[in-house]
Amino acid sequence: MADGAPANAQGLDISAVLEARYAFGTQSGRSQSAELEFRPKWDLAFSDAWEFRGEVRIRADAFDRLEVGRPSQETISALTKRVLIGQSTEIELREAYLQYSGDLSTVRIGKQQIVWGRSDGIKVLDIVNPQSYREFVLDDFDQSRTPLWSLLLERTIGGLDFQGFWIPDRSFNEAPPRGSVFEITAPEFVPTFWQAPPYPVSLQETERPQGGLDASEVGFKVSGLIGNWDFSLNYLHTFEDTPFFDLEIVPPALAITPQFNRVDILGGSVANSWGDFTVRGEATYTMDANIPVGLLPSDTLTPARADVFKYLIGIDYFGIPDTFVSAQFFQKINMSKVPNALSPDVEELSTVTVRHDLPGGDWQLDFRWYANHDSNDGLFRMLAKRRINDRMTASVGGDFFYGRKDGIFGQFGEADRVYFSVAYHY
């Protein structure tokens, strides 16, 4: 590693994206959002080895329907929170890290995203950074992930890549406030009673883990090649990013307090290509995971725990000119049965993606289908994107949910939308 900190700047590269978006709810018959977003980025090189990277997102929404009012941000740590200006504008520091890049080593310290896995639209290994569900899963993951203050080290040894990181930032998934377009209402994600409680229900402020080093998170990954197979082995000592609900009877009320469960997660991924096909897979095994259960108001709730196995298999096909076709199958399996569980012991999802570039390369068409086989609900996504010139693109699309109101996708049956956006890069 270099001796001492860098001193003399060798170059500053600044870029930015200015994007305007409008979305109209086809079921509600009213506008969902009208946003203007500005994302400046800078890369300051101190030397061949040292650089500082930063990114800010400034976003204003004329309608205040995606996050009604001023979000509490109670699941986000103080240094990671967005700066809210009124009810329509926010400023968020998306990146701010110092990076050293040597021949075989990388060290990165600051606010950043750490991305594992290659699944599309379904998170299996991509579990390091929490996520904002402001638009459920409709926003790009690189924009919906919450960057965390962390220290990352990478080193290549004997043809294998080793990665380790430490995260003292205790931030977790962020759900939109009540009354928002994508308010989460499916029973497995909100407090659900099997029978009417005898007392008024009081939802307490979320309890984030407290403490010093013992409340931080650490992760390790080793990756490389075995024959033609890309592989990774992963380990994460973390908290689950979705809270469980602690129930306590405090007459004359039932106090429900969202809390976070400490877990250890083992995982891995593989990928290989044969001709026009690529096969990829990834899996995680979570020890002592929280299982959402229906609440019984007559007793103090004992949280339900079980080991959980998740895996995804994907097949990508490139044999049609200017076309990409992909299919994925996902399963989540509770390794032991949990009484009163709000989700099945085995959950199954599948996705299909077809992306086609029209002749000339200025137009791209994208179709995606997400299907939840347990609750028979899903999501259709359609997008047409046009490159106007080297700096400007325009997009028009639609997102349409279907299925039962208590399903992962069906809960948003009233949130169908069509949208239009224009982005300028400079």
Coordinates of C-alpha atoms in Angstrom, one line a residue:
M1 CA 0.0 0.0 0.0
A2 CA 1.2 3.6 -0.6
D3 CA 3.0 5.4 2.2
G4 CA 0.8 8.1 3.7
A5 CA -2.2 9.9 2.4
P6 CA -2.3 11.4 -1.1
A7 CA -1.7 15.1 -1.4
N8 CA -1.7 16.5 -4.9
A9 CA -4.7 16.2 -7.1
Q10 CA -4.1 14.9 -10.6
G11 CA -7.5 15.2 -12.1
L12 CA -11.2 16.0 -11.4
D13 CA -13.9 14.3 -13.5
I14 CA -17.4 15.6 -13.1
S15 CA -20.5 14.2 -14.7
A16 CA -24.3 14.4 -14.0
V17 CA -27.7 13.1 -15.0
L18 CA -30.8 15.3 -15.1
E19 CA -34.0 13.3 -15.4
A20 CA -37.7 14.3 -15.5
R21 CA -40.3 11.6 -14.8
Y22 CA -44.1 11.5 -14.8
A23 CA -46.3 8.5 -13.8
F24 CA -50.1 8.2 -14.1
G25 CA -52.1 5.7 -12.1
T26 CA -54.4 3.8 -14.5
Q27 CA -56.5 2.4 -11.7
S28 CA -56.6 5.4 -9.5
G29 CA -57.1 7.8 -12.4
R30 CA -54.7 10.4 -11.0
S31 CA -51.0 11.3 -11.2
Q32 CA -48.7 9.2 -9.1
S33 CA -45.6 11.3 -9.4
A34 CA -44.0 14.2 -11.3
E35 CA -40.3 14.1 -10.4
L36 CA -37.2 16.1 -11.3
E37 CA -34.0 14.4 -10.3
F38 CA -30.4 15.7 -10.5
R39 CA -27.5 13.3 -9.8
P40 CA -24.0 14.9 -10.0
K41 CA -21.0 12.6 -9.7
W42 CA -17.4 13.4 -9.2
D43 CA -14.1 11.5 -9.4
L44 CA -11.1 13.2 -7.9
A45 CA -7.8 11.4 -8.7
F46 CA -5.0 12.2 -6.3
S47 CA -2.5 9.8 -7.9
D48 CA -2.5 6.6 -10.0
A49 CA -3.5 4.7 -6.9
W50 CA -5.7 7.1 -4.8
E51 CA -9.1 8.7 -5.7
F52 CA -12.2 10.0 -4.1
R53 CA -15.6 9.4 -5.6
G54 CA -18.9 11.0 -4.7
E55 CA -22.5 11.3 -5.8
V56 CA -25.5 13.3 -4.6
R57 CA -29.1 12.8 -5.6
I58 CA -31.5 15.8 -5.4
R59 CA -35.1 14.8 -6.0
A60 CA -38.3 16.8 -6.1
D61 CA -41.8 15.4 -6.6
A62 CA -44.8 17.7 -7.3
F63 CA -47.4 15.3 -5.9
D64 CA -46.0 13.8 -2.7
R65 CA -47.8 10.5 -3.2
L66 CA -44.9 8.0 -3.3
E67 CA -43.9 9.0 0.3
V68 CA -46.8 10.9 1.8
G69 CA -45.7 13.6 4.2
R70 CA -42.2 13.6 5.7
P71 CA -40.9 10.0 6.0
S72 CA -39.8 9.2 9.5
Q73 CA -36.6 7.5 8.3
E74 CA -36.6 5.7 11.7
T75 CA -34.9 2.6 10.2
I76 CA -32.0 4.7 8.9
S77 CA -29.0 5.8 10.9
A78 CA -28.4 9.5 11.5
L79 CA -25.4 9.9 9.1
T80 CA -27.2 8.0 6.3
K81 CA -30.6 9.8 6.4
R82 CA -31.7 12.0 3.5
V83 CA -32.1 15.7 4.1
L84 CA -35.8 16.5 3.7
I85 CA -36.9 20.0 2.5
G86 CA -40.6 20.4 3.0
Q87 CA -42.7 17.5 1.8
S88 CA -41.5 17.5 -1.8
T89 CA -37.7 17.7 -2.0
E90 CA -34.9 15.6 -0.6
I91 CA -31.1 15.6 -0.9
E92 CA -29.2 12.3 -0.4
L93 CA -25.5 11.6 -0.4
R94 CA -25.3 8.4 -2.5
E95 CA -21.5 7.9 -2.6
A96 CA -18.6 9.4 -0.7
Y97 CA -15.6 7.1 -0.5
L98 CA -11.8 7.2 -0.7
Q99 CA -10.3 4.4 -2.7
Y100 CA -6.8 2.9 -3.0
S101 CA -6.2 0.7 -6.0
G102 CA -3.0 -1.3 -6.2
D103 CA -1.9 -4.1 -8.5
L104 CA -3.6 -6.8 -6.5
S105 CA -5.4 -4.9 -3.7
T106 CA -8.3 -2.4 -3.3
V107 CA -9.3 -0.5 -0.2
R108 CA -12.4 1.6 -0.1
I109 CA -13.7 3.5 2.9
G110 CA -16.8 5.7 3.1
K111 CA -20.4 5.6 1.9
Q112 CA -20.9 2.9 -0.8
Q113 CA -22.8 0.0 -2.2
I114 CA -21.5 -3.6 -1.9
V115 CA -23.2 -5.7 -4.5
W116 CA -23.2 -9.5 -4.4
G117 CA -24.9 -11.9 -6.9
R118 CA -26.2 -11.5 -10.5
S119 CA -29.9 -12.2 -10.2
D120 CA -32.3 -9.9 -12.0
G121 CA -35.2 -8.4 -10.1
I122 CA -35.1 -10.9 -7.2
K123 CA -32.7 -10.5 -4.3
V124 CA -30.9 -13.7 -3.2
L125 CA -27.2 -12.8 -2.6
D126 CA -27.8 -9.1 -3.0
I127 CA -28.3 -8.7 0.7
V128 CA -25.5 -6.4 2.0
N129 CA -27.2 -3.1 1.5
P130 CA -30.8 -2.5 2.6
Q131 CA -33.4 -1.1 0.2
S132 CA -36.0 1.6 -0.1
Y133 CA -39.4 0.3 -1.1
R134 CA -40.6 3.8 -2.1
E135 CA -41.6 2.3 -5.5
F136 CA -41.7 -1.4 -4.3
V137 CA -39.3 -3.2 -6.7
L138 CA -39.9 -0.9 -9.7
D139 CA -36.9 1.3 -9.3
D140 CA -33.5 0.2 -10.5
F141 CA -31.7 -1.6 -7.6
D142 CA -28.7 0.7 -7.9
Q143 CA -31.0 3.6 -7.1
S144 CA -33.2 1.9 -4.5
R145 CA -30.3 0.4 -2.5
T146 CA -29.4 2.4 0.6
P147 CA -25.6 3.0 0.5
L148 CA -23.9 2.4 3.9
W149 CA -20.8 3.8 5.6
S150 CA -18.4 0.9 5.5
L151 CA -14.8 -0.3 5.0
L152 CA -14.1 -2.7 2.1
L153 CA -10.9 -4.6 1.4
E154 CA -10.2 -6.7 -1.7
R155 CA -7.1 -8.8 -2.5
T156 CA -6.1 -11.3 -5.2
I157 CA -4.1 -14.2 -4.0
G158 CA -3.2 -17.3 -6.1
G159 CA -5.8 -16.6 -8.7
L160 CA -8.6 -16.1 -6.2
D161 CA -10.3 -12.8 -5.2
F162 CA -10.9 -12.3 -1.5
Q163 CA -13.2 -9.6 -0.2
G164 CA -13.9 -8.5 3.4
F165 CA -15.9 -5.6 4.8
W166 CA -17.0 -4.0 8.0
I167 CA -20.3 -2.0 8.3
P168 CA -20.9 0.0 11.4
D169 CA -23.8 1.7 9.7
R170 CA -27.0 0.3 11.3
S171 CA -29.6 1.2 8.6
F172 CA -32.3 -1.1 7.3
N173 CA -35.1 -1.4 4.7
E174 CA -37.3 1.6 4.4
A175 CA -41.0 1.2 3.7
P176 CA -43.2 4.1 2.4
P177 CA -45.5 5.8 4.9
R178 CA -49.1 4.9 5.3
G179 CA -51.3 6.2 2.5
S180 CA -48.5 6.1 -0.1
V181 CA -49.1 4.6 -3.5
F182 CA -46.9 1.6 -2.7
E183 CA -47.8 1.2 1.0
I184 CA -47.0 -2.3 2.0
T185 CA -50.1 -4.2 3.2
A186 CA -49.5 -7.9 2.6
P187 CA -50.0 -9.8 5.9
E188 CA -46.4 -11.3 6.1
F189 CA -44.9 -7.7 6.2
V190 CA -47.2 -5.9 8.6
P191 CA -48.6 -6.8 12.1
T192 CA -51.4 -9.3 11.5
F193 CA -53.8 -10.6 14.2
W194 CA -55.6 -14.0 13.9
Q195 CA -58.4 -12.5 16.0
A196 CA -59.5 -9.0 17.0
P197 CA -57.3 -7.8 19.9
P198 CA -59.1 -7.0 23.2
Y199 CA -57.1 -3.8 23.6
P200 CA -56.2 -0.8 21.4
V201 CA -53.1 -1.4 19.4
S202 CA -50.1 0.9 19.8
L203 CA -47.3 0.8 17.2
Q204 CA -44.1 1.9 18.8
E205 CA -41.1 3.5 17.2
T206 CA -38.8 1.0 15.5
E207 CA -35.9 -0.2 17.7
R208 CA -32.6 -0.2 15.8
P209 CA -29.8 -2.3 17.3
Q210 CA -27.7 -0.3 19.8
G211 CA -24.1 -0.7 20.8
G212 CA -20.6 -0.5 19.4
L213 CA -18.6 -3.1 17.5
D214 CA -20.9 -5.9 18.6
A215 CA -23.8 -4.3 16.7
S216 CA -21.9 -3.8 13.4
E217 CA -21.9 -6.2 10.4
V218 CA -19.1 -8.0 8.7
G219 CA -18.9 -10.0 5.5
F220 CA -16.5 -12.1 3.5
K221 CA -16.4 -13.4 -0.1
V222 CA -14.0 -15.5 -2.1
S223 CA -14.5 -15.8 -5.8
G224 CA -12.7 -17.2 -8.8
L225 CA -12.8 -19.8 -11.6
I226 CA -13.0 -23.6 -11.5
G227 CA -12.7 -24.8 -15.1
N228 CA -15.2 -22.6 -16.9
W229 CA -17.3 -22.0 -13.9
D230 CA -17.3 -18.6 -12.1
F231 CA -18.0 -19.2 -8.5
S232 CA -18.2 -17.3 -5.2
L233 CA -18.5 -18.4 -1.5
N234 CA -20.1 -15.8 0.8
Y235 CA -20.6 -15.2 4.5
L236 CA -22.5 -12.4 6.2
H237 CA -22.9 -11.7 9.9
T238 CA -25.7 -9.2 9.9
F239 CA -29.2 -8.2 10.9
E240 CA -32.2 -9.0 8.8
D241 CA -33.2 -5.8 7.0
T242 CA -37.0 -6.4 7.5
P243 CA -38.1 -6.1 11.1
F244 CA -40.1 -8.6 13.1
F245 CA -42.8 -7.4 15.5
D246 CA -42.4 -7.8 19.2
L247 CA -45.8 -7.8 21.1
E248 CA -46.3 -6.8 24.7
I249 CA -49.5 -6.4 26.6
V250 CA -49.4 -3.1 28.5
P251 CA -53.0 -2.5 29.6
P252 CA -54.9 -0.8 28.3
A253 CA -53.0 -1.3 25.1
L254 CA -51.1 -3.8 23.0
A255 CA -47.7 -2.4 22.2
I256 CA -46.1 -3.6 19.0
T257 CA -42.4 -2.7 18.5
P258 CA -40.6 -3.4 15.2
Q259 CA -37.1 -4.9 16.0
F260 CA -34.3 -6.5 14.0
N261 CA -33.1 -10.1 14.2
R262 CA -29.3 -10.9 14.2
V263 CA -28.5 -13.7 11.7
D264 CA -25.6 -15.5 10.1
I265 CA -25.9 -16.1 6.3
L266 CA -23.9 -18.6 4.2
G267 CA -24.2 -18.2 0.4
G268 CA -22.6 -18.8 -3.0
S269 CA -23.0 -18.4 -6.7
V270 CA -22.0 -20.2 -9.9
A271 CA -22.2 -19.3 -13.6
N272 CA -21.1 -20.8 -16.9
S273 CA -21.6 -20.3 -20.6
W274 CA -22.1 -22.7 -23.5
G275 CA -22.5 -21.1 -26.9
D276 CA -25.5 -18.8 -26.8
F277 CA -26.6 -19.9 -23.3
T278 CA -25.5 -18.8 -19.9
V279 CA -26.5 -20.7 -16.8
R280 CA -26.2 -19.0 -13.4
G281 CA -27.3 -19.8 -9.9
E282 CA -27.0 -18.4 -6.4
A283 CA -28.2 -19.5 -3.0
T284 CA -28.2 -18.4 0.7
Y285 CA -28.8 -20.3 3.9
T286 CA -29.9 -18.1 6.8
M287 CA -29.6 -19.5 10.3
D288 CA -32.3 -18.7 12.8
A289 CA -34.2 -16.4 10.5
N290 CA -37.4 -14.6 11.6
I291 CA -40.6 -16.2 10.2
P292 CA -43.6 -13.8 10.1
V293 CA -46.5 -15.2 12.2
G294 CA -50.0 -14.1 13.0
L295 CA -50.3 -12.4 16.4
L296 CA -52.3 -13.9 19.2
P297 CA -53.4 -10.9 21.4
S298 CA -54.0 -13.1 24.6
D299 CA -50.2 -13.8 25.1
T300 CA -46.9 -12.1 24.8
L301 CA -45.5 -13.0 21.4
T302 CA -42.4 -15.3 21.2
P303 CA -40.7 -14.5 17.9
A304 CA -40.7 -17.5 15.5
R305 CA -37.4 -18.6 14.1
A306 CA -36.3 -21.2 11.6
D307 CA -33.4 -21.8 9.2
V308 CA -34.3 -20.6 5.7
F309 CA -32.8 -21.8 2.4
K310 CA -33.2 -19.6 -0.8
Y311 CA -31.9 -20.4 -4.3
L312 CA -32.3 -19.0 -7.8
I313 CA -31.5 -20.6 -11.2
G314 CA -31.3 -18.5 -14.3
I315 CA -30.9 -19.2 -18.0
D316 CA -29.9 -16.5 -20.4
Y317 CA -30.1 -16.9 -24.2
F318 CA -28.3 -14.7 -26.7
G319 CA -28.9 -16.7 -29.9
I320 CA -31.5 -14.3 -31.5
P321 CA -29.9 -11.2 -33.1
D322 CA -30.1 -8.0 -31.0
T323 CA -32.2 -9.9 -28.5
F324 CA -31.7 -11.0 -24.9
V325 CA -34.0 -13.7 -23.3
S326 CA -33.8 -14.7 -19.7
A327 CA -35.8 -17.0 -17.4
Q328 CA -35.3 -17.4 -13.6
F329 CA -36.8 -19.7 -11.0
F330 CA -36.6 -18.9 -7.3
Q331 CA -37.5 -20.9 -4.2
K332 CA -37.6 -20.0 -0.5
I333 CA -37.8 -23.0 1.9
N334 CA -38.3 -22.9 5.6
M335 CA -36.3 -25.8 7.0
S336 CA -38.7 -26.4 9.8
K337 CA -42.4 -25.9 10.2
V338 CA -43.6 -22.8 12.1
P339 CA -47.1 -22.7 13.6
N340 CA -49.2 -19.7 12.6
A341 CA -46.8 -18.7 9.8
L342 CA -48.1 -16.0 7.5
S343 CA -46.2 -17.4 4.5
P344 CA -46.0 -20.9 3.1
D345 CA -43.1 -23.2 4.0
V346 CA -42.1 -23.2 0.4
E347 CA -42.5 -20.0 -1.8
E348 CA -41.8 -20.0 -5.5
L349 CA -41.3 -17.1 -8.0
S350 CA -40.3 -17.1 -11.6
T351 CA -39.4 -14.3 -14.0
V352 CA -39.1 -13.9 -17.8
T353 CA -37.3 -11.1 -19.5
V354 CA -37.1 -10.3 -23.2
R355 CA -35.1 -7.3 -24.4
H356 CA -34.7 -6.4 -28.1
D357 CA -32.7 -3.6 -29.8
L358 CA -34.4 -2.4 -33.0
P359 CA -32.3 -1.9 -36.2
G360 CA -30.2 1.2 -35.9
G361 CA -29.7 0.8 -32.2
D362 CA -31.7 3.9 -31.2
W363 CA -34.7 1.9 -29.8
Q364 CA -34.7 -0.8 -27.1
L365 CA -37.9 -2.7 -26.1
D366 CA -38.0 -4.5 -22.8
F367 CA -40.7 -6.9 -21.4
R368 CA -40.6 -8.5 -18.0
W369 CA -43.0 -10.9 -16.2
Y370 CA -42.8 -11.7 -12.5
A371 CA -45.0 -14.6 -11.3
N372 CA -45.6 -15.6 -7.6
H373 CA -46.8 -19.2 -7.8
D374 CA -48.0 -19.5 -4.2
S375 CA -50.5 -16.6 -4.2
N376 CA -51.1 -16.6 -8.0
D377 CA -50.2 -12.9 -8.4
G378 CA -47.6 -11.1 -10.4
L379 CA -46.4 -8.1 -12.3
F380 CA -46.0 -7.2 -16.0
R381 CA -43.5 -4.5 -17.0
M382 CA -43.1 -3.0 -20.5
L383 CA -40.6 -0.4 -21.5
A384 CA -39.6 1.3 -24.8
K385 CA -36.4 3.4 -24.6
R386 CA -35.1 5.7 -27.3
R387 CA -31.6 7.2 -27.6
I388 CA -32.2 10.7 -29.0
N389 CA -28.5 11.5 -29.2
D390 CA -25.3 10.8 -27.3
R391 CA -26.5 12.7 -24.2
M392 CA -30.3 12.3 -24.2
T393 CA -32.7 9.4 -23.8
A394 CA -36.5 9.1 -23.5
S395 CA -38.5 6.3 -22.2
V396 CA -42.2 5.3 -22.0
G397 CA -43.5 2.3 -20.1
G398 CA -46.1 0.6 -17.9
D399 CA -46.2 -1.5 -14.8
F400 CA -49.3 -3.7 -14.2
F401 CA -50.0 -5.8 -11.1
Y402 CA -52.5 -8.7 -10.8
G403 CA -53.7 -11.2 -8.3
R404 CA -54.9 -11.5 -4.7
K405 CA -54.8 -8.5 -2.4
D406 CA -52.8 -10.4 0.2
G407 CA -50.1 -11.3 -2.3
I408 CA -46.6 -9.8 -2.7
F409 CA -47.6 -8.3 -6.0
G410 CA -51.4 -8.3 -5.8
Q411 CA -51.3 -5.9 -2.8
F412 CA -50.5 -3.2 -5.4
G413 CA -53.5 -3.9 -7.7
E414 CA -54.5 -0.3 -7.4
A415 CA -51.0 1.0 -8.3
D416 CA -50.9 0.2 -12.0
R417 CA -49.2 3.0 -13.9
V418 CA -47.9 4.3 -17.2
Y419 CA -44.9 6.6 -17.2
F420 CA -42.7 8.8 -19.3
S421 CA -39.2 10.0 -18.6
V422 CA -36.4 12.1 -20.3
A423 CA -32.8 11.9 -19.1
Y424 CA -29.9 14.2 -20.1
H425 CA -26.3 13.0 -19.4
Y426 CA -23.4 15.5 -19.3

